[in-house]
CSV table of C-alpha atoms and ligand atoms in Angstrom, one decimal:
chain,number,residue,atom,x,y,z
A,1,MET,CA,0.0,0.0,0.0
A,2,SER,CA,1.4,3.4,-0.9
A,3,SER,CA,0.2,4.8,2.5
A,4,SER,CA,1.3,3.0,5.6
A,5,ILE,CA,-2.2,1.6,6.4
A,6,PRO,CA,-2.2,-2.2,5.8
A,7,VAL,CA,-5.1,-3.4,3.7
A,8,ILE,CA,-6.2,-7.0,3.0
A,9,THR,CA,-8.9,-7.4,0.3
A,10,ILE,CA,-11.3,-10.4,0.0
A,11,ASP,CA,-13.3,-10.6,-3.2
A,12,GLY,CA,-15.5,-13.3,-4.7
A,13,PRO,CA,-19.1,-14.2,-5.4
A,14,SER,CA,-21.8,-14.5,-2.8
A,15,GLY,CA,-21.9,-17.5,-0.4
A,16,VAL,CA,-18.2,-18.3,-0.8
A,17,GLY,CA,-17.2,-17.7,2.8
A,18,LYS,CA,-15.8,-14.1,2.5
A,19,GLY,CA,-17.8,-12.8,5.5
A,20,THR,CA,-16.6,-15.6,7.8
A,21,LEU,CA,-13.0,-15.2,6.7
A,22,ALA,CA,-13.2,-11.4,7.1
A,23,GLN,CA,-14.5,-11.8,10.7
A,24,PHE,CA,-11.8,-14.2,11.5
A,25,LEU,CA,-9.1,-11.9,10.1
A,26,VAL,CA,-10.6,-8.9,12.1
A,27,GLN,CA,-10.3,-11.0,15.3
A,28,LYS,CA,-6.7,-12.1,14.5
A,29,THR,CA,-5.4,-8.7,13.3
A,30,GLY,CA,-7.6,-6.1,15.2
A,31,PHE,CA,-8.0,-4.3,11.9
A,32,HIS,CA,-11.2,-2.5,10.9
A,33,LEU,CA,-13.8,-4.1,8.6
A,34,LEU,CA,-15.3,-2.8,5.4
A,35,ASP,CA,-18.3,-5.0,4.4
A,36,SER,CA,-18.9,-3.2,1.1
A,37,GLY,CA,-21.8,-5.5,0.2
A,38,ALA,CA,-23.6,-4.0,3.2
A,39,ILE,CA,-23.2,-0.5,1.7
A,40,TYR,CA,-24.8,-1.7,-1.6
A,41,ARG,CA,-27.5,-3.5,0.4
A,42,ALA,CA,-28.2,-0.4,2.5
A,43,LEU,CA,-28.5,1.6,-0.8
A,44,ALA,CA,-30.9,-1.0,-2.2
A,45,PHE,CA,-32.9,-0.8,1.0
A,46,GLY,CA,-33.0,3.0,0.9
A,47,ALA,CA,-34.0,3.0,-2.8
A,48,VAL,CA,-36.9,0.6,-2.2
A,49,LYS,CA,-37.9,2.6,0.9
A,50,ALA,CA,-37.9,5.9,-1.1
A,51,GLU,CA,-39.7,4.2,-4.0
A,52,ILE,CA,-36.9,5.1,-6.4
A,53,ALA,CA,-37.2,3.2,-9.7
A,54,LEU,CA,-34.2,1.0,-10.2
A,55,ASP,CA,-33.3,2.7,-13.5
A,56,ASP,CA,-33.6,6.2,-12.2
A,57,VAL,CA,-29.9,6.9,-12.2
A,58,ALA,CA,-30.0,10.5,-11.0
A,59,LYS,CA,-32.0,9.7,-7.9
A,60,LEU,CA,-29.9,6.6,-7.1
A,61,VAL,CA,-26.7,8.6,-7.4
A,62,ALA,CA,-28.1,11.3,-5.2
A,63,LEU,CA,-29.0,8.8,-2.6
A,64,ALA,CA,-25.7,7.0,-2.9
A,65,SER,CA,-23.8,10.3,-2.5
A,66,ALA,CA,-25.4,11.0,0.9
A,67,LEU,CA,-26.5,7.5,2.0
A,68,PRO,CA,-27.8,7.9,5.6
A,69,VAL,CA,-26.3,4.6,6.8
A,70,LYS,CA,-24.1,4.1,9.8
A,71,PHE,CA,-22.2,0.9,10.9
A,72,VAL,CA,-22.3,0.6,14.6
A,73,ASP,CA,-20.4,-2.5,15.9
A,74,THR,CA,-22.1,-5.3,13.9
A,75,SER,CA,-25.3,-3.4,13.2
A,76,ILE,CA,-26.4,-1.5,10.1
A,77,ILE,CA,-28.4,1.7,11.0
A,78,TYR,CA,-30.4,3.5,8.3
A,79,GLU,CA,-31.9,6.8,9.4
A,80,GLY,CA,-31.9,5.6,12.9
A,81,GLU,CA,-33.5,2.2,12.1
A,82,ASP,CA,-31.7,-1.0,12.7
A,83,ILE,CA,-31.9,-2.8,9.3
A,84,THR,CA,-29.2,-5.4,9.9
A,85,SER,CA,-31.5,-8.4,9.4
A,86,GLN,CA,-33.7,-6.8,6.8
A,87,VAL,CA,-30.8,-6.3,4.4
A,88,ARG,CA,-29.8,-9.9,4.6
A,89,THR,CA,-32.6,-11.2,2.4
A,90,GLU,CA,-32.1,-12.6,-1.2
A,91,GLU,CA,-34.6,-9.9,-2.3
A,92,VAL,CA,-32.4,-7.0,-1.1
A,93,ALA,CA,-29.3,-8.8,-2.5
A,94,GLY,CA,-31.0,-8.9,-5.9
A,95,VAL,CA,-31.8,-5.2,-5.9
A,96,ALA,CA,-28.3,-4.4,-4.6
A,97,SER,CA,-26.7,-6.3,-7.5
A,98,THR,CA,-29.1,-4.7,-10.0
A,99,ILE,CA,-28.2,-1.1,-9.0
A,100,ALA,CA,-24.5,-2.1,-8.5
A,101,VAL,CA,-24.2,-2.3,-12.3
A,102,ILE,CA,-24.6,1.5,-12.7
A,103,PRO,CA,-21.1,3.1,-13.0
A,104,ASP,CA,-22.2,6.5,-11.4
A,105,VAL,CA,-23.6,4.7,-8.4
A,106,ARG,CA,-20.3,2.8,-7.9
A,107,ALA,CA,-18.4,6.1,-8.3
A,108,ALA,CA,-20.6,7.8,-5.7
A,109,LEU,CA,-19.8,5.1,-3.2
A,110,LEU,CA,-16.0,5.0,-3.8
A,111,ALA,CA,-14.8,7.7,-1.4
A,112,ARG,CA,-17.0,6.3,1.3
A,113,GLN,CA,-15.4,2.9,1.0
A,114,LYS,CA,-11.8,4.2,0.8
A,115,ALA,CA,-12.4,6.2,4.0
A,116,PHE,CA,-12.6,2.9,5.9
A,117,ALA,CA,-8.8,2.5,5.6
A,118,MET,CA,-7.6,3.6,9.0
A,119,LEU,CA,-4.9,2.4,11.3
A,120,PRO,CA,-4.1,-0.2,12.5
A,121,GLY,CA,-5.4,-1.6,9.1
A,122,LEU,CA,-8.4,-2.8,7.1
A,123,ILE,CA,-10.0,-6.0,6.0
A,124,ALA,CA,-12.1,-5.1,2.9
A,125,ASP,CA,-14.8,-7.6,1.8
A,126,GLY,CA,-16.6,-7.3,-1.6
A,127,ARG,CA,-16.4,-7.8,-5.3
A,128,ASP,CA,-14.0,-5.1,-6.5
A,129,MET,CA,-11.9,-4.4,-3.4
A,130,GLY,CA,-8.6,-5.6,-4.9
A,131,THR,CA,-9.3,-4.4,-8.5
A,132,VAL,CA,-10.8,-0.9,-8.0
A,133,VAL,CA,-11.2,0.3,-4.4
A,134,PHE,CA,-7.8,-0.8,-3.0
A,135,PRO,CA,-5.6,-1.6,-6.0
A,136,ASN,CA,-2.5,-1.2,-3.8
A,137,ALA,CA,-3.6,-3.6,-1.0
A,138,ASP,CA,-0.9,-5.6,0.7
A,139,ILE,CA,-2.7,-8.9,0.4
A,140,LYS,CA,-5.5,-9.6,-2.2
A,141,LEU,CA,-7.6,-12.7,-1.8
A,142,TYR,CA,-10.2,-14.1,-4.2
A,143,LEU,CA,-12.4,-16.9,-3.0
A,144,THR,CA,-14.4,-19.0,-5.4
A,145,ALA,CA,-16.7,-22.1,-5.2
A,146,SER,CA,-19.3,-23.6,-7.6
A,147,ALA,CA,-22.8,-22.1,-7.5
A,148,GLU,CA,-24.2,-25.5,-6.4
A,149,ILE,CA,-21.9,-25.7,-3.4
A,150,ARG,CA,-22.6,-22.1,-2.4
A,151,ALA,CA,-26.4,-22.7,-2.7
A,152,GLU,CA,-26.1,-25.8,-0.4
A,153,ARG,CA,-24.2,-23.8,2.2
A,154,ARG,CA,-26.8,-21.0,2.0
A,155,VAL,CA,-29.7,-23.5,2.5
A,156,LYS,CA,-27.8,-25.0,5.5
A,157,GLN,CA,-27.3,-21.6,7.0
A,158,LEU,CA,-31.0,-20.7,6.5
A,159,LYS,CA,-32.0,-24.0,8.2
A,160,THR,CA,-29.9,-23.1,11.3
A,161,GLN,CA,-31.9,-19.9,11.4
A,162,GLY,CA,-35.2,-21.9,11.2
A,163,VAL,CA,-35.9,-20.7,7.6
A,164,SER,CA,-36.9,-23.3,5.1
A,165,ALA,CA,-35.5,-22.8,1.6
A,166,ASN,CA,-35.8,-24.3,-1.8
A,167,ILE,CA,-32.3,-25.3,-3.1
A,168,ASP,CA,-33.3,-24.9,-6.8
A,169,GLN,CA,-34.6,-21.4,-6.2
A,170,ILE,CA,-31.5,-20.4,-4.2
A,171,THR,CA,-29.2,-21.8,-6.9
A,172,ARG,CA,-31.1,-19.8,-9.5
A,173,ASP,CA,-30.9,-16.6,-7.4
A,174,ILE,CA,-27.1,-17.2,-6.9
A,175,GLU,CA,-26.6,-17.8,-10.7
A,176,ALA,CA,-28.5,-14.7,-11.7
A,177,ARG,CA,-26.5,-12.6,-9.2
A,178,ASP,CA,-23.2,-14.1,-10.4
A,179,GLU,CA,-24.2,-13.3,-14.0
A,180,ARG,CA,-24.9,-9.6,-13.2
A,181,ASP,CA,-21.8,-9.2,-11.0
A,182,LEU,CA,-19.5,-11.0,-13.4
A,183,ASN,CA,-20.7,-9.4,-16.6
A,184,ARG,CA,-21.2,-5.8,-15.7
A,185,LYS,CA,-19.0,-3.3,-17.6
A,186,THR,CA,-17.8,-1.4,-14.5
A,187,ALA,CA,-15.8,-3.2,-11.8
A,188,PRO,CA,-17.0,-6.7,-12.7
A,189,LEU,CA,-16.3,-9.5,-10.3
A,190,ARG,CA,-12.9,-10.9,-11.1
A,191,PRO,CA,-9.6,-11.6,-9.3
A,192,ALA,CA,-7.0,-8.9,-9.4
A,193,ASP,CA,-3.9,-9.9,-11.4
A,194,ASP,CA,-1.9,-10.2,-8.2
A,195,ALA,CA,-4.6,-11.9,-6.1
A,196,THR,CA,-4.2,-15.3,-4.4
A,197,VAL,CA,-7.2,-17.4,-5.6
A,198,ILE,CA,-8.6,-19.9,-3.2
A,199,ASP,CA,-11.2,-22.5,-4.3
A,200,THR,CA,-13.3,-23.2,-1.2
A,201,SER,CA,-15.5,-25.9,-2.9
A,202,HIS,CA,-13.8,-28.7,-1.1
A,203,LEU,CA,-12.2,-26.9,1.8
A,204,ASP,CA,-13.9,-26.2,5.1
A,205,ILE,CA,-13.9,-22.6,6.2
A,206,ASP,CA,-11.5,-23.3,9.1
A,207,ALA,CA,-8.9,-24.6,6.6
A,208,VAL,CA,-9.4,-21.5,4.5
A,209,CYS,CA,-8.9,-19.2,7.5
A,210,GLN,CA,-5.7,-21.0,8.6
A,211,THR,CA,-4.2,-20.8,5.1
A,212,VAL,CA,-4.9,-17.1,4.9
A,213,LEU,CA,-3.6,-16.5,8.4
A,214,SER,CA,-0.2,-18.1,7.5
A,215,LEU,CA,-0.1,-15.7,4.4
A,216,VAL,CA,-0.8,-12.7,6.6
A,217,LYS,CA,1.9,-13.7,9.1
A,218,LYS,CA,4.4,-14.4,6.2
A,219,GLN,CA,3.8,-10.9,4.9
A,220,ALA,CA,4.5,-9.7,8.5
A,221,LEU,CA,1.2,-7.7,8.6
A,222,ILE,CA,0.9,-9.1,12.1
A,223,ALA,CA,3.3,-10.9,14.5
B,301,DC,O1,-21.5,-9.2,-0.7
B,301,DC,P1,-23.0,-9.1,-0.7
B,301,DC,O2,-23.7,-10.4,-1.1
B,301,DC,O3,-23.6,-8.5,0.5
B,301,DC,O4,-23.3,-8.0,-1.9
B,301,DC,C1,-24.6,-7.7,-2.4
B,301,DC,C2,-24.5,-7.2,-3.8
B,301,DC,O5,-23.9,-5.9,-3.8
B,301,DC,C3,-23.7,-8.0,-4.8
B,301,DC,O6,-24.5,-9.0,-5.5
B,301,DC,C4,-23.2,-7.0,-5.8
B,301,DC,C5,-23.0,-5.8,-5.0
B,301,DC,N1,-21.7,-5.5,-4.6
B,301,DC,C6,-20.9,-4.9,-5.5
B,301,DC,O7,-21.3,-4.7,-6.6
B,301,DC,N2,-19.6,-4.5,-5.2
B,301,DC,C7,-19.1,-4.8,-3.9
B,301,DC,N3,-17.9,-4.4,-3.6
B,301,DC,C8,-19.9,-5.4,-3.0
B,301,DC,C9,-21.2,-5.8,-3.3
């Protein structure tokens, strides 16, 4: 990183274990966390709440430029309302990925994301952290896994929350979101040229965390 603030980026599609790895690294390093997906989800929530059409670029950009969202510990607060669980639905994710294709919306969110880089360091989780937002990051990780395996994990996770889910529907949602995130013109989902790519399809998340931790120690980002 050109500044002296260490940054570790974690990119990849949904349901690949980025969030779990990010939390693990936050605990091990004491660094700050940027969950950039939560910003896009908060924007999606705000757009639906304000009844903004998803193709009304001017209004979406205006909202993105002054998004009234705050991250307090692990909670997402929108205009004073705790929306942490409301933004976790597949529906909000779908709206987020739809408006995330708009270049001016992405540009409007850039400075806000960069501002998360503060000492002692940052763990940045998203789709374009290593390619666009923090191109000079010290460590860039890209996690991948097949859509089927990610759908199975999501269904299991929902079951533990007492929510029943249809695996075919979840697989279709994931594939539709991948399609949009991978094929958009601005900041598409892809590994940075200097990213370490980890296929988590046949690795449990603990193994992924340990592999990454050795990498972080090797780079002397922590003792
Ligand atoms: O990581 P997530 O599932 O919470 O992200 C929700 C959507 O937000 C994702 O499908 C695309 C968009 N997103 C993005 O375009 N760029 C990011 N850095 C993070 C999320």
